[in-house]
XYZ file of N, CA and C in Angstrom:
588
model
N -11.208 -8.033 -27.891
C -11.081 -7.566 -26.511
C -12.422 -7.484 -25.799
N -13.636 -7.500 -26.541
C -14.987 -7.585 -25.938
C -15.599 -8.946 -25.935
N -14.835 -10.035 -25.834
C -14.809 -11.669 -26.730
C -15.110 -11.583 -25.047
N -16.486 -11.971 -24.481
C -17.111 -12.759 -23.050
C -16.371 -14.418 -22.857
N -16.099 -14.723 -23.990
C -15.734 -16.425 -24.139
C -14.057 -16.260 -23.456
N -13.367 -15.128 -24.093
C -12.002 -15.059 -23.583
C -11.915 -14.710 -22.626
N -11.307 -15.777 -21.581
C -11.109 -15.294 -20.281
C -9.861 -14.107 -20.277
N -9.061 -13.894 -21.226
C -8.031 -12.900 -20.857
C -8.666 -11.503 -21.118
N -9.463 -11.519 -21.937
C -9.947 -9.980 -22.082
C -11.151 -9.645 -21.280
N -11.112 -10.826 -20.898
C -12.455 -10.177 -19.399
C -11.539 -10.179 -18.451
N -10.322 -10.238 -18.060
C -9.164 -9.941 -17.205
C -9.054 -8.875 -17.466
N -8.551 -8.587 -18.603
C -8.459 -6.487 -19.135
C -9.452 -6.058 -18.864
N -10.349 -6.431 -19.161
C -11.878 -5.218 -19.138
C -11.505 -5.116 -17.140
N -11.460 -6.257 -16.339
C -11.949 -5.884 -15.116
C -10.493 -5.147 -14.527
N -9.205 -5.318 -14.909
C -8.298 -4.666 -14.376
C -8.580 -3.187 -14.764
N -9.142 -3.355 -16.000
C -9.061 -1.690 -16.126
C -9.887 -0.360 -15.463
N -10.456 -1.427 -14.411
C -11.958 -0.852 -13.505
C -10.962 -0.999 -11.803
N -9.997 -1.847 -12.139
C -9.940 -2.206 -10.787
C -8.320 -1.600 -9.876
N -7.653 -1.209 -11.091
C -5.859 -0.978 -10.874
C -5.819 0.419 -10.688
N -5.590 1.554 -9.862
C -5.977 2.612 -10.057
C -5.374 3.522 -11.128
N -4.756 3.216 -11.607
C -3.479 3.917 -12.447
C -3.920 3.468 -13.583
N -5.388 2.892 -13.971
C -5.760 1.952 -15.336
C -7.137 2.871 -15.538
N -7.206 3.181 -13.819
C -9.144 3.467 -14.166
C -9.160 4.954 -14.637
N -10.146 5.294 -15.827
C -10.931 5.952 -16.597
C -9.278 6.543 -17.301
N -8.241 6.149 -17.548
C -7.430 6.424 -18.580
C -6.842 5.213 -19.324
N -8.029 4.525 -20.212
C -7.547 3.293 -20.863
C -8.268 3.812 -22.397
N -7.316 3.614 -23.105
C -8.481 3.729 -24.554
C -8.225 2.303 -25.094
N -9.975 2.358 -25.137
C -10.790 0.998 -25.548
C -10.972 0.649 -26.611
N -10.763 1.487 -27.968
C -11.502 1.441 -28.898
C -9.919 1.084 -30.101
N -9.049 1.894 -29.705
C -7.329 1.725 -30.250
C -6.693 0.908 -30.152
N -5.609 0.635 -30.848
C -4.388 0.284 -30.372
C -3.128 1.152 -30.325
N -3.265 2.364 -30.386
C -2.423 3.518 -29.967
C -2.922 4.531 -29.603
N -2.241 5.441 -29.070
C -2.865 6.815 -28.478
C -2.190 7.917 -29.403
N -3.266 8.920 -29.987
C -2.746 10.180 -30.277
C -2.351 10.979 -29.295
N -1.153 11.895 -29.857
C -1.152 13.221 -29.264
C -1.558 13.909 -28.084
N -2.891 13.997 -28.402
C -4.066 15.017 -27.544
C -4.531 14.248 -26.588
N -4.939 12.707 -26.716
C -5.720 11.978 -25.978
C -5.197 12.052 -24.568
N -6.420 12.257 -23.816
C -6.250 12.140 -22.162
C -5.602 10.707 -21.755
N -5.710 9.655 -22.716
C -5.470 8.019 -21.790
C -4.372 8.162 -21.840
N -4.036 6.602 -21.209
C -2.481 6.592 -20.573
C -1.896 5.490 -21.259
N -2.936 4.385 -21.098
C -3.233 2.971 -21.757
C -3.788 2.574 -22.789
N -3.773 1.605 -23.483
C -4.728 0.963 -24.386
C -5.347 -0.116 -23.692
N -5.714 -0.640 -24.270
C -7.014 -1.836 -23.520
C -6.255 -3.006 -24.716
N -5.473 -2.875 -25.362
C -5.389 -3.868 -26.019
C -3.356 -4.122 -25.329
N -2.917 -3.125 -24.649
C -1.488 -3.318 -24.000
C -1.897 -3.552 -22.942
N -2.989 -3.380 -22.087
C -3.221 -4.385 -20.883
C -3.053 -5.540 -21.151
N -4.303 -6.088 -21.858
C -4.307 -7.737 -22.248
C -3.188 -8.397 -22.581
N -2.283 -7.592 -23.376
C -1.000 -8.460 -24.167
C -0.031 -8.407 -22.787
N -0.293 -7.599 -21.970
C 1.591 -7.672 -21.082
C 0.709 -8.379 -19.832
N -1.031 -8.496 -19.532
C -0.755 -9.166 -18.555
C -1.056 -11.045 -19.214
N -1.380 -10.760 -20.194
C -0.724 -12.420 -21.218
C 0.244 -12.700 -20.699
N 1.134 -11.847 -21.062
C 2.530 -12.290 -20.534
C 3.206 -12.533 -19.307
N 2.029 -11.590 -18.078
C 2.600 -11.691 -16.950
C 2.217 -13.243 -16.078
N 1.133 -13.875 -17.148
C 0.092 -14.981 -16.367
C 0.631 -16.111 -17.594
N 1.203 -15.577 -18.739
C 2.015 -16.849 -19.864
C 0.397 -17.359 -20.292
N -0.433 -16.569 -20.682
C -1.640 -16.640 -21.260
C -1.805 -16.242 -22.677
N -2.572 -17.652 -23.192
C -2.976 -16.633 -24.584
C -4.413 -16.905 -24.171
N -4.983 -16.227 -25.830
C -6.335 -16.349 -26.150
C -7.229 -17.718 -25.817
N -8.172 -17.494 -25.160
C -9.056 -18.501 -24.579
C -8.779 -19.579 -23.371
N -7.242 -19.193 -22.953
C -6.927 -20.301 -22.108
C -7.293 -19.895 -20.900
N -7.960 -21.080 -20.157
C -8.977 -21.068 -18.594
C -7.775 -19.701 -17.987
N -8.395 -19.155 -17.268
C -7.505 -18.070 -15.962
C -8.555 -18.852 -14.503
N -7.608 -18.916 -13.261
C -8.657 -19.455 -12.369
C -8.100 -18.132 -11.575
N -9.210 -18.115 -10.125
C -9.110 -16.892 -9.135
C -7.836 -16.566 -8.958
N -6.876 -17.427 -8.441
C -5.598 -16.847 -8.069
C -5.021 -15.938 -9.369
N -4.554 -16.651 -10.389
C -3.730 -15.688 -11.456
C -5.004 -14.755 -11.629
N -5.819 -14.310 -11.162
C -6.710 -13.118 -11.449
C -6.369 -12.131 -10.484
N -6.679 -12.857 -9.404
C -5.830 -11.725 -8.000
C -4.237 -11.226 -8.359
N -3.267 -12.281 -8.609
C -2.355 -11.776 -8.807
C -1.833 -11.037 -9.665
N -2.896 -11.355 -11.151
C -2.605 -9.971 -12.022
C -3.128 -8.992 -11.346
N -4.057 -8.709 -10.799
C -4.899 -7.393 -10.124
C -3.565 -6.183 -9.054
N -3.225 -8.110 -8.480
C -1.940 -6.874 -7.198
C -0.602 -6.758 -7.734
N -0.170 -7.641 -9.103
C 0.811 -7.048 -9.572
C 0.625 -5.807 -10.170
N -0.396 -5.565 -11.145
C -0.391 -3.592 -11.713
C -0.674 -3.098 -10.699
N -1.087 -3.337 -9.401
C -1.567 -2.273 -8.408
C -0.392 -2.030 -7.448
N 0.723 -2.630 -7.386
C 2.194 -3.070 -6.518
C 3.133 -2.012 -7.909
N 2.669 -2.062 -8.922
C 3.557 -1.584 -9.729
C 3.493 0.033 -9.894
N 1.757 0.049 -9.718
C 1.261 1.282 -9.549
C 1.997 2.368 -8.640
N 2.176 1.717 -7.267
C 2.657 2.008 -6.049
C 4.348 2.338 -6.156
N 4.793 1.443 -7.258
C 6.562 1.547 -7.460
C 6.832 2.303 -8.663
N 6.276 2.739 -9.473
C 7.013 3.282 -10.235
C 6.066 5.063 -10.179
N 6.783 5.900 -9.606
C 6.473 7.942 -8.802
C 5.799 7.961 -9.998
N 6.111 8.001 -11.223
C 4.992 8.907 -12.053
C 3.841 8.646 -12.364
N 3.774 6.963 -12.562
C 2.316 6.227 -11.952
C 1.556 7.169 -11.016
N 1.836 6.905 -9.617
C 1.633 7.835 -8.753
C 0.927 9.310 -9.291
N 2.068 10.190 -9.700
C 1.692 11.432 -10.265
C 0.273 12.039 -11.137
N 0.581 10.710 -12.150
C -0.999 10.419 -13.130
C -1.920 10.740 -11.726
N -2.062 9.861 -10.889
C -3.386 9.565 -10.134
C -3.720 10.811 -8.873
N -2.508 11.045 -9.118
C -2.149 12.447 -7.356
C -2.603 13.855 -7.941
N -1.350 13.815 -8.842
C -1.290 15.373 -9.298
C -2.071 15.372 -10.639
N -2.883 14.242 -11.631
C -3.239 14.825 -12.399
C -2.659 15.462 -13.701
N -0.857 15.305 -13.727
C -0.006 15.381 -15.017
C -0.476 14.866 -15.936
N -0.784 15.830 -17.301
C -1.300 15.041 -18.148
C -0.909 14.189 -18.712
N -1.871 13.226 -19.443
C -1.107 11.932 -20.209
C -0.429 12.310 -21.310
N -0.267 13.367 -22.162
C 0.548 13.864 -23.261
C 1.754 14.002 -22.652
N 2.320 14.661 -21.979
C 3.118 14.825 -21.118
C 4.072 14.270 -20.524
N 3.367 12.615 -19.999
C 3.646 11.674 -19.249
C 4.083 10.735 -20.720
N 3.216 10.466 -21.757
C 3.839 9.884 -23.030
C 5.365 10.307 -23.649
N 5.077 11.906 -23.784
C 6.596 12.605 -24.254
C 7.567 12.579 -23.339
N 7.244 12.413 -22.289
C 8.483 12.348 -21.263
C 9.239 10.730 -20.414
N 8.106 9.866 -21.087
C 8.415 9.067 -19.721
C 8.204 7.106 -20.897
N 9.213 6.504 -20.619
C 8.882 4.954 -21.262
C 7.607 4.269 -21.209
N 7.896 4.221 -19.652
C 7.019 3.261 -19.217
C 5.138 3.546 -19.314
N 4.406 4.434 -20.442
C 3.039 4.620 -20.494
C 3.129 4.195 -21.571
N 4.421 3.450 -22.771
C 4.318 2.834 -23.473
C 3.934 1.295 -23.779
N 3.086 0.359 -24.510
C 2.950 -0.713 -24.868
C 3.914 -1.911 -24.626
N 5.422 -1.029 -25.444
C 6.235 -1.625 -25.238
C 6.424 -2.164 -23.904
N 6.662 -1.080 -22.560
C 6.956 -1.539 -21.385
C 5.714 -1.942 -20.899
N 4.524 -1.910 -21.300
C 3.680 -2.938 -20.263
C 4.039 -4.190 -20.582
N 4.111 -4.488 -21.700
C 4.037 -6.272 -22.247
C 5.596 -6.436 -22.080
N 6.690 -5.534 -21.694
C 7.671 -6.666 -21.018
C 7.461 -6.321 -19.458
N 7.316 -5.259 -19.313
C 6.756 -5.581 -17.846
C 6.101 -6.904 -17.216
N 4.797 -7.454 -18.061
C 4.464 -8.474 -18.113
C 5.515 -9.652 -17.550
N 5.770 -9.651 -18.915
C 7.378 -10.533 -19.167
C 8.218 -11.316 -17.673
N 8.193 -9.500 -17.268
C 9.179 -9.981 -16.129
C 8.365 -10.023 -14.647
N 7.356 -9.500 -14.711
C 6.349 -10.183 -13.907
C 6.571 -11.911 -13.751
N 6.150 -12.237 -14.741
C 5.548 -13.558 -14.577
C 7.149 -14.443 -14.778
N 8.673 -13.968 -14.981
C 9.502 -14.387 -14.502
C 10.217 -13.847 -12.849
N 9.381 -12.934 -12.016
C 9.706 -12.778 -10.966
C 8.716 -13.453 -10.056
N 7.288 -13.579 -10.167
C 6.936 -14.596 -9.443
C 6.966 -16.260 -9.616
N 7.589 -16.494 -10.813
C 8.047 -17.545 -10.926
C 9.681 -17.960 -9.960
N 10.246 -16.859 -9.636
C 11.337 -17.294 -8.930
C 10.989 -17.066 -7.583
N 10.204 -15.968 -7.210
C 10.392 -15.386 -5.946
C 8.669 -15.656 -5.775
N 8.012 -16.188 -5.136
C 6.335 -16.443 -5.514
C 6.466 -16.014 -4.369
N 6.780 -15.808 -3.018
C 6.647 -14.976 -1.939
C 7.120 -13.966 -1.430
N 8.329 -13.164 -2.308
C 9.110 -12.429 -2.354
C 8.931 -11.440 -3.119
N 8.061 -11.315 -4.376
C 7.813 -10.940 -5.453
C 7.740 -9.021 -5.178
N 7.025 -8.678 -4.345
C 6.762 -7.502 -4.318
C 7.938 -6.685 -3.493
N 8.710 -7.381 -2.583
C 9.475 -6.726 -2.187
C 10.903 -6.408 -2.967
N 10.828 -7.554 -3.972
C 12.098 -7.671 -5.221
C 11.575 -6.412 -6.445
N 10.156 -6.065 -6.592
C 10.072 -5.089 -7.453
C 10.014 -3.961 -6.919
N 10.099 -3.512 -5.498
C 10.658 -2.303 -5.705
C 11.979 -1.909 -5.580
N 12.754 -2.721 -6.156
C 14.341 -2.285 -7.435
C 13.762 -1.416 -8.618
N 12.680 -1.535 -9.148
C 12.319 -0.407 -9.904
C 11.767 0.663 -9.943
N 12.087 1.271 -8.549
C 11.881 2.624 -8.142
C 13.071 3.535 -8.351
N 14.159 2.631 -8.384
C 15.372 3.162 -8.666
C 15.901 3.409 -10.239
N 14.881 3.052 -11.140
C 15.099 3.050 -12.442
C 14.999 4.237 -13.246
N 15.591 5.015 -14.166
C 15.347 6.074 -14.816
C 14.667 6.191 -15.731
N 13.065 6.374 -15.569
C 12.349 5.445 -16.818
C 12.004 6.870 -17.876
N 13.051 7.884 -17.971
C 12.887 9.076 -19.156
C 13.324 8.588 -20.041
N 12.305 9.839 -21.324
C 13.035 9.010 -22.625
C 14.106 9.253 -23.155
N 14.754 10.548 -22.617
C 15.884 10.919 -22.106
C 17.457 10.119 -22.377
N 17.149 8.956 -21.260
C 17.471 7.683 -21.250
C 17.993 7.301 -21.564
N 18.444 7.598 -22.833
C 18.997 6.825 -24.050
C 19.941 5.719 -24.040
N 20.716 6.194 -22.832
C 21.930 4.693 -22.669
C 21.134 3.801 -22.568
N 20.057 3.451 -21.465
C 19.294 2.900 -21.446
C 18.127 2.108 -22.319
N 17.429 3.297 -22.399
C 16.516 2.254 -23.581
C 16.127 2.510 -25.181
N 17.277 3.628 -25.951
C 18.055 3.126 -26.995
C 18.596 2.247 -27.390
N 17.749 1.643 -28.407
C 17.978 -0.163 -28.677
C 17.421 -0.942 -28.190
N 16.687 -0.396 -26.929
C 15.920 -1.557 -26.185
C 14.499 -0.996 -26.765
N 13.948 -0.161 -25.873
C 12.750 0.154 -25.744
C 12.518 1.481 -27.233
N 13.459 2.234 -27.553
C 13.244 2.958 -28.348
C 14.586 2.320 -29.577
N 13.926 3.150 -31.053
C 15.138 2.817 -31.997
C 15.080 4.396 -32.725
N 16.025 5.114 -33.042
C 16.381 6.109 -33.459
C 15.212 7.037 -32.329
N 15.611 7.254 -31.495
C 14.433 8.158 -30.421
C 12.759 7.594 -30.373
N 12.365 7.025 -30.999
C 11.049 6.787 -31.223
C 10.459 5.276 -30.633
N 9.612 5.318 -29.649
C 9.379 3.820 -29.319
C 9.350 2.887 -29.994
N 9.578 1.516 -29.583
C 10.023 0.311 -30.915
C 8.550 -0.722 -30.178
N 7.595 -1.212 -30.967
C 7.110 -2.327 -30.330
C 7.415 -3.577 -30.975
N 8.872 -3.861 -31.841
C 9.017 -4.851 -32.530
C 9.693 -5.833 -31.558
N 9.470 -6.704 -31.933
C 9.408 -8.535 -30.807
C 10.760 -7.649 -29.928
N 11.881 -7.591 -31.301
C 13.061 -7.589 -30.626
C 13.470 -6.454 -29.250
N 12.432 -5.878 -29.528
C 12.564 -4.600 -28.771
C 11.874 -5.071 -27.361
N 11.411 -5.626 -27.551
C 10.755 -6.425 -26.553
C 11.182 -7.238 -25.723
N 12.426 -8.450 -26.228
C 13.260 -9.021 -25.793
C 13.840 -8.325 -24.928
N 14.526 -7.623 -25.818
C 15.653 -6.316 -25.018
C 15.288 -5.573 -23.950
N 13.737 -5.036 -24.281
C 13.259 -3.864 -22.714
C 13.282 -5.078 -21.368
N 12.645 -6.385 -21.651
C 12.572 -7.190 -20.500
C 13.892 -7.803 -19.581
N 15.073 -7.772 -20.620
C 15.973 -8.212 -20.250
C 16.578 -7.328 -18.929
N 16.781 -5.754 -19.432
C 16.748 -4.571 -18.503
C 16.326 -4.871 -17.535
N 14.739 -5.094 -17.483
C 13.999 -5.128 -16.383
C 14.375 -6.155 -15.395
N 14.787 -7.317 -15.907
C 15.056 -8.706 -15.344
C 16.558 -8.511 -14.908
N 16.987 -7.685 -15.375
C 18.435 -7.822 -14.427
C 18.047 -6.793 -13.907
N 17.625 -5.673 -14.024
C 17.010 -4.513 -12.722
C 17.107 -5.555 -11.156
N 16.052 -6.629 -11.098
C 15.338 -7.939 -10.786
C 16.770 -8.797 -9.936
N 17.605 -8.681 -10.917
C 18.408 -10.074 -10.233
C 17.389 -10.828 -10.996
N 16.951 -11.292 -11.917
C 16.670 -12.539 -12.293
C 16.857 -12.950 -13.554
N 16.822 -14.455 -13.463
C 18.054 -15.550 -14.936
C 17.036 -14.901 -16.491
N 17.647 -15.069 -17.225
C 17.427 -14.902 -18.768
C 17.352 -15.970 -19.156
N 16.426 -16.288 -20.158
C 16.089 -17.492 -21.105
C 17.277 -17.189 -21.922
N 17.557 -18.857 -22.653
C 18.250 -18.846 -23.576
C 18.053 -17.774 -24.498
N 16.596 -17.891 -25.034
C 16.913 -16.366 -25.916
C 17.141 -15.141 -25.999
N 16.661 -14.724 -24.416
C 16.800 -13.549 -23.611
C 18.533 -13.282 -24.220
N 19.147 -14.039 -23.304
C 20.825 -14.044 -22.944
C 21.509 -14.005 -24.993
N 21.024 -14.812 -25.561
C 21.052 -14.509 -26.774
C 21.234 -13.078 -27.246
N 19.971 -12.716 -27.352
C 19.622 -11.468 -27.695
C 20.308 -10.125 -27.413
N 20.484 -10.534 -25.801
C 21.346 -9.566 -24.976
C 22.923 -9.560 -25.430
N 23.408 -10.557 -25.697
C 24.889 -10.629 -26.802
C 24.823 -10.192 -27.435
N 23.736 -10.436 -28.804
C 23.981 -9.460 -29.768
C 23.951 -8.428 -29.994
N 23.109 -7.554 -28.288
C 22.929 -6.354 -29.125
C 24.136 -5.664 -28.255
N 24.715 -6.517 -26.810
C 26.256 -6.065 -26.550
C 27.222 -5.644 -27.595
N 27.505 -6.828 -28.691
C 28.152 -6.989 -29.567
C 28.435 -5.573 -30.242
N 26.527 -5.459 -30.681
C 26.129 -4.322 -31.732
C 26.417 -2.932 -31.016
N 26.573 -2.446 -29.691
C 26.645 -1.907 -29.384
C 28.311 -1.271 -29.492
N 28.927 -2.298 -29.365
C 30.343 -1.993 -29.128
C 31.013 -2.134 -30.536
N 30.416 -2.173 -31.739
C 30.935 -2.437 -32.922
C 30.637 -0.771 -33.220
């Protein structure tokens, strides 16, 4: 993540200076957050969900535009999802905001990502006015109809692929927008599993 040669993690390092809901609550040094810790983020779930939001891996060129547009997608997202907000307004702590709430999880940045970079792929001028449909979302962990099975497995966040599949799919029909073959896959089986 400190690799100067990788253009994606010099994307993280500068979003995390530049998104307000990123700046001075990112831990740099992890790939998870304890308990106690003030951050909100990791520095290593930036890089992976906005990979995903730009369909980037390791070392591949980024030019100005997909730099701007990762910048105003977390900062558009910042703006749409209230407890974002809250972090930056009121100062709720990040323990708090972890035990109570999905979306300061890994999991939902990197499908966030996900469905980023399948909503400006459909809507490339529309994009911001189609995501705030997720203001209307119940993102507690609470939740459970919700993101039991998706985003969490027995109460506890899941960052396994499949869980991953599943949180984006949510998000993407939140969206109005199509599912990959494996998406739509995935989403059967766990219909299936659900109703068995």
């Amino acid at each position: 993540l400190y690799d100067n040669r990788d253009p994606l993690a010099c994307l993280a390092r500068d979003l995390m200076t530049e998104v307000a809901c990123f700046k001075d609550r990112i831990e740099k040094e992890k790939t998870t957050i304890s308990n106690r810790s003030l951050k909100l983020f990791t520095l290593s779930g930036i890089y992976q969900a906005t990979g995903a939001l730009l369909d980037k891996t390791k070392n591949q060129p980024i030019n100005e535009d997909e730099k701007a547009f990762a910048s105003s997608f977390w900062a558009e997202l910042t703006k749409t999802i209230p407890q974002w907000q809250q972090v930056i307004h009121t100062g709720v702590k990040s323990a708090e905001m972890r035990m109570g709430y999905v979306h300061v999880h890994n999991i939902l940045l990197h499908s966030l990502g996900h469905m980023g970079h399948a909503l400006i792929t459909e809507y490339p001028d529309e994009w911001i006015g189609r995501l705030q449909r997720l203001k209307d979302v119940d993102w507690s962990r609470s939740n459970t109809a919700v993101w039991e099975g998706r985003a969490m497995t027995g109460g506890k966040m899941s960052k396994a692929r499949q869980n991953v599949i599943l949180t984006t799919v949510y998000l993407k029909q939140v969206l109005d927008l199509p599912l990959s073959p494996r998406e739509e896959k995935a989403e059967m089986e766990f219909q299936a599993a659900s109703q068995s």
